[in-house]
């Protein structure tokens, strides 16, 4: 009886092994299909892919492709700086184990497929320095593990989708050098781990949302060269203050650079900016700010560059 059970266990075990091997092989074929669909959309003048991405080798040996040791699926795709022209096809959303995608410094264009949002293991997306256009897909909030999102230096238009606020693991968000417009959504204040927010050189308008003050881990904040108006937010944490400027603006203690220049900001510069002891770059030029900022605050000795 025991022997029978052991035998049955062994058979089940062997069956499972065979099955999971077959499953991996089948899924690697999904990965291969996805990558070949991508290759099919790409013009590759440097011939990086043409003789290398072929079906007679495992995708894990293809240039720019890395597979995970554990399950053998495609884990990273780095085709940066290869002069590639073309689009990202929806099939890329089938690389379900992808954790890192770097397609920066190419000539890729057109809109991003909404299927990118299926890649819930992605931690890094770098699509910067291309010619992508269209809106930032709201579906990106499906990439629940995303930590670093680089979309800067493209032709993205439309506004930041509110769903960005669901990407609560984001530490780096780079949206600068695009054609983005509309208001910065207050949901940005949900991104509690954010360290760098780069939105320079777009056409954002409206006011900087007070919720920015929730971002206690912010180190670099760039809002320069936009069309923002209103006052610099003075509520620098999640408390609701009435009227006057709260003392605890000093809560943005990690901030080292603050770029607000070249907007339509008005009113007085809140002196509490002087409490940001790590701040060494403050860029406020080309606004309609008033008040006697310099004489009223004690500037942190760390200050190296101040532009009014
Ligand atoms: C691999 O396949 C490509 C075309 O798919 C062919 O040109 C090449 O000769 C093959 N290489 C080997 C080593 O079989
Ligand atoms: C493809 O490129 C990779 C990385 O350069 C190289 O290791 C691999 O041998 C190449 N495969 C073929 C078939 O040329
Ligand atoms: C993506 O690749 C480019 C070019 O190789 C590199 O400079 C950049 O640091 C990479 N992006 C990330 C986020 O590592
Ligand atoms: C990309 O193309 C430019 C111009 O054709 C060339 O100078 C450069 O070396 C190419 N870069 C790569 C990585 O092939
Ligand atoms: C890959 O994705 C496409 C489009 O998103 C889908 O139609 C197709 O069924 C997928 N293929 C596989 C093999 O999963
Ligand atoms: C993402 O955020 C939007 C609104 O900001 C919300 O309606 C939606 O349910 C959220 N999605 C997830 C998956 O949490
Ligand atoms: C803003 O972006 C445009 C187009 O991408 C570029 O021509 C311009 O030099 C940039 N301006 C600044 C101040 O970076
Ligand atoms: C900037 O915003 C003002 C209103 O605040 C609007 O009239 C103007 O058209 C905007 N400029 C650009 C370039 O978006
Ligand atoms: C603060 O505002 C709330 C309503 O938003 C009001 O009920 C409260 O009296 C105000 N407190 C002060 C000190 O003005
Ligand atoms: C600067 O200090 C003077 C006198 O203490 C005060 O009247 C003025 O409101 C202050 N300005 C700012 C911007 O804090
Ligand atoms: C350093 C600093 O100003 N800390 C303040 C942050 O905000 C809380 C209230 O939420 C204050 O209690 C702290 O003093």
Short mmCIF file of C-alpha atoms and ligand atoms in Angstrom, two decimals:
data_model
loop_
_atom_site.label_atom_id
_atom_site.label_comp_id
_atom_site.label_asym_id
_atom_site.label_seq_id
_atom_site.Cartn_x
_atom_site.Cartn_y
_atom_site.Cartn_z
CA UNK A 1 0.00 0.00 0.00
CA UNK A 2 2.77 2.38 1.01
CA UNK A 3 4.74 1.31 -2.03
CA UNK A 4 1.71 2.02 -4.19
CA UNK A 5 1.39 5.49 -2.71
CA UNK A 6 5.07 6.17 -3.28
CA UNK A 7 4.79 5.00 -6.86
CA UNK A 8 1.72 7.12 -7.40
CA UNK A 9 3.52 10.10 -5.83
CA UNK A 10 6.55 9.53 -8.05
CA UNK A 11 4.38 9.29 -11.14
CA UNK A 12 2.53 12.48 -10.20
CA UNK A 13 5.88 14.19 -9.58
CA UNK A 14 7.24 13.10 -12.97
CA UNK A 15 3.99 14.16 -14.59
CA UNK A 16 4.27 17.60 -12.95
CA UNK A 17 7.88 18.02 -14.06
CA UNK A 18 7.02 17.14 -17.64
CA UNK A 19 3.98 19.36 -17.52
CA UNK A 20 5.87 22.38 -16.16
CA UNK A 21 8.64 21.90 -18.73
CA UNK A 22 6.00 21.86 -21.43
CA UNK A 23 4.37 24.94 -19.88
CA UNK A 24 7.69 26.82 -19.85
CA UNK A 25 8.40 25.80 -23.44
CA UNK A 26 4.91 26.89 -24.48
CA UNK A 27 5.27 30.20 -22.68
CA UNK A 28 8.73 30.80 -24.08
CA UNK A 29 7.04 30.42 -27.45
CA UNK A 30 4.63 33.18 -26.38
CA UNK A 31 7.66 35.30 -25.54
CA UNK A 32 9.20 34.44 -28.90
CA UNK A 33 5.99 35.37 -30.74
CA UNK A 34 5.86 38.68 -28.90
CA UNK A 35 9.48 39.51 -29.72
CA UNK A 36 9.17 38.45 -33.36
CA UNK A 37 6.02 40.62 -33.65
CA UNK A 38 8.15 43.47 -32.33
CA UNK A 39 10.97 42.74 -34.77
CA UNK A 40 8.41 42.69 -37.56
CA UNK A 41 7.44 46.32 -36.74
CA UNK A 42 11.02 47.55 -36.53
CA UNK A 43 13.31 49.01 -39.13
CA UNK A 44 16.81 48.11 -37.95
CA UNK A 45 19.41 49.95 -40.08
CA UNK A 46 22.30 48.79 -37.85
CA UNK A 47 21.29 45.13 -38.31
CA UNK A 48 21.36 44.51 -34.60
CA UNK A 49 18.40 42.15 -34.73
CA UNK A 50 18.12 40.93 -38.30
CA UNK A 51 20.46 37.92 -38.12
CA UNK A 52 20.31 37.52 -34.37
CA UNK A 53 16.60 37.40 -33.51
CA UNK A 54 15.88 34.17 -35.39
CA UNK A 55 13.75 31.22 -34.41
CA UNK A 56 16.63 28.73 -34.59
CA UNK A 57 18.07 30.14 -31.32
CA UNK A 58 16.38 30.44 -27.95
CA UNK A 59 15.13 33.98 -27.31
CA UNK A 60 17.32 33.91 -24.21
CA UNK A 61 20.36 34.14 -26.51
CA UNK A 62 18.99 37.03 -28.53
CA UNK A 63 20.77 40.36 -28.30
CA UNK A 64 19.12 42.62 -25.72
CA UNK A 65 17.07 39.82 -24.18
CA UNK A 66 17.66 38.44 -20.68
CA UNK A 67 15.80 35.51 -19.17
CA UNK A 68 15.28 34.74 -15.51
CA UNK A 69 17.39 31.89 -14.16
CA UNK A 70 14.46 30.60 -12.11
CA UNK A 71 11.69 30.17 -14.66
CA UNK A 72 13.52 30.82 -17.93
CA UNK A 73 11.08 33.47 -19.16
CA UNK A 74 12.10 36.82 -20.67
CA UNK A 75 12.85 39.13 -17.77
CA UNK A 76 14.53 42.15 -19.39
CA UNK A 77 14.55 43.75 -22.81
CA UNK A 78 17.22 46.37 -23.49
CA UNK A 79 17.31 47.62 -27.07
CA UNK A 80 18.40 51.13 -26.16
CA UNK A 81 20.50 53.21 -28.51
CA UNK A 82 20.19 50.99 -31.62
CA UNK A 83 18.73 53.50 -34.09
CA UNK A 84 15.54 51.43 -34.25
CA UNK A 85 12.58 52.94 -36.11
CA UNK A 86 8.99 51.74 -35.85
CA UNK A 87 6.28 51.14 -33.29
CA UNK A 88 5.65 49.03 -30.21
CA UNK A 89 3.06 46.38 -31.15
CA UNK A 90 0.35 45.21 -28.71
CA UNK A 91 2.00 41.77 -28.54
CA UNK A 92 4.70 43.24 -26.30
CA UNK A 93 2.04 43.01 -23.60
CA UNK A 94 2.43 39.21 -23.78
CA UNK A 95 5.90 39.25 -22.21
CA UNK A 96 4.25 38.52 -18.91
CA UNK A 97 7.44 38.04 -16.89
CA UNK A 98 9.09 41.26 -18.09
CA UNK A 99 10.56 43.29 -15.24
CA UNK A 100 12.67 45.77 -17.19
CA UNK A 101 12.07 47.47 -20.55
CA UNK A 102 14.62 49.90 -21.99
CA UNK A 103 13.97 51.17 -25.52
CA UNK A 104 15.48 54.62 -24.98
CA UNK A 105 17.52 56.51 -27.56
CA UNK A 106 15.85 55.15 -30.69
CA UNK A 107 13.53 56.59 -33.31
CA UNK A 108 10.41 54.73 -32.20
CA UNK A 109 7.16 56.55 -32.79
CA UNK A 110 3.36 56.44 -32.62
CA UNK A 111 1.28 55.73 -29.55
CA UNK A 112 1.96 53.20 -26.79
CA UNK A 113 -0.28 50.11 -26.87
CA UNK A 114 -2.66 49.87 -23.93
CA UNK A 115 -1.47 46.25 -23.54
CA UNK A 116 1.71 47.56 -21.85
CA UNK A 117 -0.51 47.80 -18.78
CA UNK A 118 -0.73 43.98 -18.65
CA UNK A 119 2.90 43.78 -17.59
CA UNK A 120 2.36 43.74 -13.85
CA UNK A 121 5.90 42.61 -13.06
CA UNK A 122 7.53 45.62 -14.71
CA UNK A 123 9.69 47.66 -12.38
CA UNK A 124 11.39 49.82 -14.99
CA UNK A 125 10.14 51.40 -18.20
CA UNK A 126 12.57 53.63 -20.10
CA UNK A 127 11.12 54.89 -23.40
CA UNK A 128 12.85 58.25 -23.24
CA UNK A 129 14.46 59.98 -26.23
CA UNK A 130 12.19 58.63 -28.96
CA UNK A 131 9.35 60.14 -30.99
CA UNK A 132 6.40 58.54 -29.24
CA UNK A 133 3.14 60.46 -29.47
CA UNK A 134 -0.44 60.11 -28.33
CA UNK A 135 -1.48 60.03 -24.71
CA UNK A 136 0.13 58.25 -21.79
CA UNK A 137 -2.15 55.19 -21.55
CA UNK A 138 -4.30 55.20 -18.44
CA UNK A 139 -3.89 51.42 -18.48
CA UNK A 140 -0.29 51.81 -17.26
CA UNK A 141 -1.71 51.62 -13.75
CA UNK A 142 -1.81 47.87 -14.36
CA UNK A 143 1.98 47.90 -13.93
CA UNK A 144 1.54 47.74 -10.19
CA UNK A 145 5.22 47.11 -9.47
CA UNK A 146 6.55 50.01 -11.48
CA UNK A 147 9.27 51.93 -9.67
CA UNK A 148 10.89 53.97 -12.43
CA UNK A 149 9.00 55.43 -15.38
CA UNK A 150 10.97 57.44 -17.93
CA UNK A 151 8.86 58.90 -20.74
CA UNK A 152 10.78 62.17 -21.17
CA UNK A 153 11.96 63.67 -24.46
CA UNK A 154 9.22 62.37 -26.72
CA UNK A 155 6.10 63.85 -28.28
CA UNK A 156 3.53 62.59 -25.78
CA UNK A 157 0.41 64.76 -25.68
CA UNK A 158 -2.78 64.93 -23.67
CA UNK A 159 -2.78 65.09 -19.90
CA UNK A 160 -1.35 62.91 -17.16
CA UNK A 161 -3.94 60.17 -16.52
CA UNK A 162 -5.39 60.27 -13.01
CA UNK A 163 -4.70 56.58 -12.74
CA UNK A 164 -1.01 57.46 -12.31
CA UNK A 165 -1.91 57.78 -8.64
CA UNK A 166 -2.28 53.98 -8.47
CA UNK A 167 1.41 53.42 -9.18
CA UNK A 168 2.26 53.75 -5.53
CA UNK A 169 5.69 52.16 -5.83
CA UNK A 170 7.01 54.83 -8.19
CA UNK A 171 10.23 56.46 -7.06
CA UNK A 172 11.21 58.17 -10.34
CA UNK A 173 8.72 59.80 -12.71
CA UNK A 174 10.17 61.59 -15.72
CA UNK A 175 7.65 63.28 -18.03
CA UNK A 176 9.66 66.33 -19.12
CA UNK A 177 10.27 67.47 -22.71
CA UNK A 178 6.90 66.41 -24.12
CA UNK A 179 3.73 68.17 -25.23
CA UNK A 180 1.71 67.28 -22.13
CA UNK A 181 -0.95 69.73 -21.04
CA UNK A 182 -3.82 70.14 -18.62
CA UNK A 183 -3.54 70.14 -14.86
CA UNK A 184 -1.15 68.05 -12.82
CA UNK A 185 -3.63 65.59 -11.26
CA UNK A 186 -3.89 65.75 -7.46
CA UNK A 187 -3.57 61.93 -7.45
CA UNK A 188 0.16 62.54 -7.87
CA UNK A 189 0.06 63.07 -4.10
CA UNK A 190 -0.58 59.31 -3.67
CA UNK A 191 2.91 58.50 -4.89
CA UNK A 192 4.39 58.54 -1.42
CA UNK A 193 7.67 56.95 -2.44
CA UNK A 194 8.39 59.46 -5.19
CA UNK A 195 11.94 60.83 -5.04
CA UNK A 196 12.21 62.55 -8.42
CA UNK A 197 9.41 64.26 -10.33
CA UNK A 198 10.55 65.76 -13.62
CA UNK A 199 7.86 67.56 -15.62
CA UNK A 200 9.89 70.41 -17.16
CA UNK A 201 9.17 71.78 -20.61
CA UNK A 202 5.57 70.79 -21.19
CA UNK A 203 2.43 72.91 -21.31
CA UNK A 204 0.92 72.02 -17.96
CA UNK A 205 -1.44 74.67 -16.70
CA UNK A 206 -3.51 75.41 -13.64
CA UNK A 207 -2.10 75.31 -10.16
CA UNK A 208 0.47 73.00 -8.66
CA UNK A 209 -1.72 70.66 -6.58
CA UNK A 210 -1.42 71.04 -2.82
CA UNK A 211 -1.08 67.25 -2.66
CA UNK A 212 2.52 67.63 -3.85
CA UNK A 213 3.15 68.37 -0.20
CA UNK A 214 2.40 64.73 0.68
CA UNK A 215 5.50 63.59 -1.13
CA UNK A 216 7.85 63.49 1.80
CA UNK A 217 10.52 61.53 -0.02
CA UNK A 218 10.87 64.02 -2.88
CA UNK A 219 14.44 64.96 -3.57
CA UNK A 220 14.16 66.64 -6.96
CA UNK A 221 11.11 68.51 -8.19
CA UNK A 222 11.09 70.08 -11.63
CA UNK A 223 8.12 72.12 -12.82
CA UNK A 224 10.00 74.72 -14.85
CA UNK A 225 9.05 75.76 -18.37
CA UNK A 226 5.34 75.10 -18.16
CA UNK A 227 2.32 77.34 -17.96
CA UNK A 228 1.48 76.86 -14.29
CA UNK A 229 -0.24 79.62 -12.39
CA UNK A 230 -1.59 80.40 -8.96
CA UNK A 231 0.55 80.24 -5.86
CA UNK A 232 3.28 77.91 -4.80
CA UNK A 233 1.49 75.42 -2.55
CA UNK A 234 2.19 76.04 1.06
CA UNK A 235 0.40 73.04 2.53
CA UNK A 236 3.30 70.75 2.62
CA UNK A 237 1.75 67.77 4.31
CA UNK A 238 -1.59 66.05 4.33
CA UNK A 239 -3.04 68.24 7.06
CA UNK A 240 -5.58 70.82 5.99
CA UNK A 241 -4.53 74.30 7.03
CA UNK A 242 -6.58 77.43 6.73
CA UNK A 243 -5.24 80.56 5.14
CA UNK A 244 -1.82 81.24 6.45
CA UNK A 245 1.31 79.33 5.67
CA UNK A 246 1.93 76.40 8.04
CA UNK A 247 5.19 76.01 9.85
CA UNK A 248 5.66 72.44 8.72
CA UNK A 249 6.54 73.22 5.14
CA UNK A 250 9.82 71.92 6.51
CA UNK A 251 8.43 68.42 6.04
CA UNK A 252 9.80 68.21 2.51
CA UNK A 253 13.12 67.64 4.15
CA UNK A 254 14.62 65.46 1.47
CA UNK A 255 14.22 68.05 -1.27
CA UNK A 256 17.55 69.07 -2.77
CA UNK A 257 16.40 70.77 -5.97
CA UNK A 258 13.23 72.73 -6.67
CA UNK A 259 12.64 74.01 -10.20
CA UNK A 260 9.60 76.25 -10.59
CA UNK A 261 10.98 78.80 -13.05
CA UNK A 262 9.32 80.00 -16.24
CA UNK A 263 5.68 79.64 -15.19
CA UNK A 264 2.95 82.09 -14.26
CA UNK A 265 3.21 81.66 -10.52
CA UNK A 266 2.23 84.66 -8.44
CA UNK A 267 1.96 85.82 -4.87
CA UNK A 268 4.61 85.73 -2.18
CA UNK A 269 7.31 83.15 -1.99
CA UNK A 270 6.58 81.20 1.20
CA UNK A 271 9.53 81.84 3.53
CA UNK A 272 9.21 78.25 4.78
CA UNK A 273 11.13 77.26 1.65
CA UNK A 274 14.05 78.38 3.77
CA UNK A 275 13.44 75.41 6.09
CA UNK A 276 14.37 72.93 3.40
CA UNK A 277 17.81 72.34 4.79
CA UNK A 278 18.93 69.99 2.02
CA UNK A 279 17.89 72.35 -0.74
CA UNK A 280 20.80 73.49 -2.83
CA UNK A 281 19.09 74.53 -6.06
CA UNK A 282 16.05 76.79 -6.08
CA UNK A 283 14.92 78.01 -9.47
CA UNK A 284 12.03 80.48 -9.46
CA UNK A 285 12.86 82.87 -12.29
CA UNK A 286 10.35 84.08 -14.90
CA UNK A 287 7.25 84.09 -12.73
CA UNK A 288 5.18 86.88 -11.15
CA UNK A 289 6.31 86.19 -7.62
CA UNK A 290 6.53 89.01 -5.12
CA UNK A 291 7.65 89.55 -1.55
CA UNK A 292 10.99 90.15 0.02
CA UNK A 293 12.16 86.60 0.04
CA UNK A 294 15.89 87.04 0.38
CA UNK A 295 15.92 89.38 3.36
CA UNK A 296 13.20 87.55 5.30
CA UNK A 297 14.48 84.03 5.47
CA UNK A 298 17.65 82.52 6.75
CA UNK A 299 19.00 80.71 3.76
CA UNK A 300 20.36 77.26 4.45
CA UNK A 301 24.13 77.29 4.08
CA UNK A 302 23.76 74.43 1.60
CA UNK A 303 22.35 76.80 -1.03
CA UNK A 304 24.54 76.84 -4.07
CA UNK A 305 22.29 78.12 -6.84
CA UNK A 306 19.30 80.41 -6.55
CA UNK A 307 17.56 81.82 -9.59
CA UNK A 308 14.76 84.35 -9.19
C1 LIG B 1 18.97 30.48 -38.54
O1 LIG B 1 17.83 30.90 -39.28
C2 LIG B 1 18.09 31.88 -40.25
C3 LIG B 1 16.78 32.29 -40.90
O2 LIG B 1 15.71 32.06 -40.07
C4 LIG B 1 19.06 31.33 -41.28
O3 LIG B 1 19.38 32.36 -42.20
C5 LIG B 1 20.33 30.90 -40.59
O4 LIG B 1 21.20 30.29 -41.51
C6 LIG B 1 20.02 29.90 -39.47
N1 LIG B 1 21.25 29.61 -38.75
C7 LIG B 1 21.59 28.39 -38.39
C8 LIG B 1 22.90 28.24 -37.69
O5 LIG B 1 20.87 27.43 -38.61
C1 LIG B 2 23.17 37.33 -30.80
O1 LIG B 2 23.81 38.37 -30.08
C2 LIG B 2 24.27 37.94 -28.81
C3 LIG B 2 24.77 39.15 -28.08
O2 LIG B 2 25.58 39.94 -28.90
C4 LIG B 2 25.33 36.87 -28.97
O3 LIG B 2 25.74 36.42 -27.71
C5 LIG B 2 24.72 35.71 -29.74
O4 LIG B 2 25.69 34.76 -29.98
C6 LIG B 2 24.14 36.21 -31.04
N1 LIG B 2 23.46 35.12 -31.68
C7 LIG B 2 23.60 34.87 -32.97
C8 LIG B 2 22.84 33.71 -33.48
O5 LIG B 2 24.31 35.54 -33.69
C1 LIG B 3 18.55 52.66 -20.73
O1 LIG B 3 19.60 52.59 -21.66
C2 LIG B 3 20.32 53.80 -21.81
C3 LIG B 3 21.29 53.65 -22.97
O2 LIG B 3 21.97 52.45 -22.91
C4 LIG B 3 21.01 54.10 -20.52
O3 LIG B 3 21.75 55.31 -20.63
C5 LIG B 3 19.95 54.28 -19.45
O4 LIG B 3 20.57 54.50 -18.20
C6 LIG B 3 19.07 53.04 -19.35
N1 LIG B 3 17.96 53.35 -18.49
C7 LIG B 3 17.87 52.95 -17.23
C8 LIG B 3 16.72 53.45 -16.48
O5 LIG B 3 18.70 52.23 -16.71
C1 LIG B 4 22.96 55.51 -35.49
O1 LIG B 4 22.94 56.22 -36.72
C2 LIG B 4 23.86 57.28 -36.77
C3 LIG B 4 23.64 58.02 -38.06
O2 LIG B 4 23.33 57.15 -39.09
C4 LIG B 4 25.28 56.74 -36.65
O3 LIG B 4 26.19 57.80 -36.66
C5 LIG B 4 25.40 55.98 -35.33
O4 LIG B 4 26.67 55.39 -35.22
C6 LIG B 4 24.33 54.91 -35.23
N1 LIG B 4 24.36 54.33 -33.88
C7 LIG B 4 24.45 53.03 -33.68
C8 LIG B 4 24.45 52.59 -32.25
O5 LIG B 4 24.51 52.23 -34.58
C1 LIG B 5 -0.45 38.18 -27.80
O1 LIG B 5 -1.10 39.42 -27.78
C2 LIG B 5 -2.02 39.61 -28.82
C3 LIG B 5 -2.47 41.05 -28.82
O2 LIG B 5 -2.38 41.66 -27.58
C4 LIG B 5 -3.11 38.59 -28.69
O3 LIG B 5 -4.10 38.77 -29.67
C5 LIG B 5 -2.54 37.21 -28.80
O4 LIG B 5 -3.49 36.25 -28.58
C6 LIG B 5 -1.38 37.01 -27.84
N1 LIG B 5 -0.65 35.81 -28.22
C7 LIG B 5 -0.28 34.87 -27.38
C8 LIG B 5 0.44 33.70 -27.99
O5 LIG B 5 -0.49 34.91 -26.21
C1 LIG B 6 -6.86 53.68 -10.33
O1 LIG B 6 -7.29 54.99 -10.03
C2 LIG B 6 -8.56 55.33 -10.49
C3 LIG B 6 -8.85 56.77 -10.14
O2 LIG B 6 -7.73 57.52 -9.85
C4 LIG B 6 -9.59 54.39 -9.89
O3 LIG B 6 -10.86 54.71 -10.39
C5 LIG B 6 -9.21 52.97 -10.25
O4 LIG B 6 -10.10 52.08 -9.66
C6 LIG B 6 -7.81 52.66 -9.81
N1 LIG B 6 -7.44 51.34 -10.28
C7 LIG B 6 -6.87 50.44 -9.50
C8 LIG B 6 -6.49 49.16 -10.14
O5 LIG B 6 -6.64 50.63 -8.34
C1 LIG B 7 11.78 72.28 -24.70
O1 LIG B 7 11.51 71.28 -25.68
C2 LIG B 7 11.62 71.74 -26.99
C3 LIG B 7 11.14 70.64 -27.91
O2 LIG B 7 11.41 69.38 -27.38
C4 LIG B 7 13.07 72.13 -27.25
O3 LIG B 7 13.22 72.58 -28.56
C5 LIG B 7 13.46 73.22 -26.27
O4 LIG B 7 14.83 73.51 -26.40
C6 LIG B 7 13.19 72.79 -24.85
N1 LIG B 7 13.38 73.91 -23.96
C7 LIG B 7 14.05 73.82 -22.83
C8 LIG B 7 14.11 75.07 -22.02
O5 LIG B 7 14.55 72.77 -22.45
C1 LIG B 8 -1.21 79.39 -20.63
O1 LIG B 8 -2.32 79.54 -19.76
C2 LIG B 8 -3.16 80.63 -20.09
C3 LIG B 8 -4.27 80.71 -19.07
O2 LIG B 8 -3.76 80.54 -17.78
C4 LIG B 8 -3.75 80.43 -21.48
O3 LIG B 8 -4.51 81.56 -21.84
C5 LIG B 8 -2.62 80.24 -22.48
O4 LIG B 8 -3.14 79.92 -23.73
C6 LIG B 8 -1.69 79.12 -22.03
N1 LIG B 8 -0.55 79.05 -22.92
C7 LIG B 8 -0.12 77.89 -23.44
C8 LIG B 8 1.07 77.99 -24.32
O5 LIG B 8 -0.65 76.83 -23.19
C1 LIG B 9 -10.72 76.18 9.12
O1 LIG B 9 -11.62 75.86 8.08
C2 LIG B 9 -12.72 75.10 8.50
C3 LIG B 9 -13.57 74.81 7.28
O2 LIG B 9 -12.76 74.43 6.21
C4 LIG B 9 -13.51 75.88 9.56
O3 LIG B 9 -14.57 75.05 10.03
C5 LIG B 9 -12.60 76.26 10.72
O4 LIG B 9 -13.32 77.10 11.63
C6 LIG B 9 -11.40 77.02 10.21
N1 LIG B 9 -10.49 77.29 11.31
C7 LIG B 9 -9.87 78.45 11.47
C8 LIG B 9 -8.95 78.53 12.64
O5 LIG B 9 -10.06 79.39 10.73
C1 LIG B 10 9.18 90.14 5.46
O1 LIG B 10 9.31 90.72 6.75
C2 LIG B 10 8.55 91.90 6.91
C3 LIG B 10 8.90 92.47 8.28
O2 LIG B 10 9.17 91.50 9.20
C4 LIG B 10 7.06 91.56 6.79
O3 LIG B 10 6.28 92.73 6.92
C5 LIG B 10 6.84 90.93 5.41
O4 LIG B 10 5.49 90.50 5.29
C6 LIG B 10 7.75 89.75 5.20
N1 LIG B 10 7.63 89.27 3.87
C7 LIG B 10 7.61 87.99 3.59
C8 LIG B 10 7.56 87.61 2.17
O5 LIG B 10 7.62 87.11 4.44
C1 LIG B 11 10.06 68.74 10.38
C2 LIG B 11 8.62 69.10 10.48
O1 LIG B 11 8.23 70.19 10.21
N1 LIG B 11 7.82 68.11 10.86
C3 LIG B 11 6.41 68.31 10.96
C4 LIG B 11 5.70 67.51 9.87
O2 LIG B 11 4.34 67.63 10.03
C5 LIG B 11 3.84 67.15 11.26
C6 LIG B 11 2.36 67.27 11.24
O3 LIG B 11 1.84 66.42 10.26
C7 LIG B 11 4.43 67.96 12.40
O4 LIG B 11 3.98 67.41 13.63
C8 LIG B 11 5.93 67.89 12.33
O5 LIG B 11 6.48 68.73 13.29
#
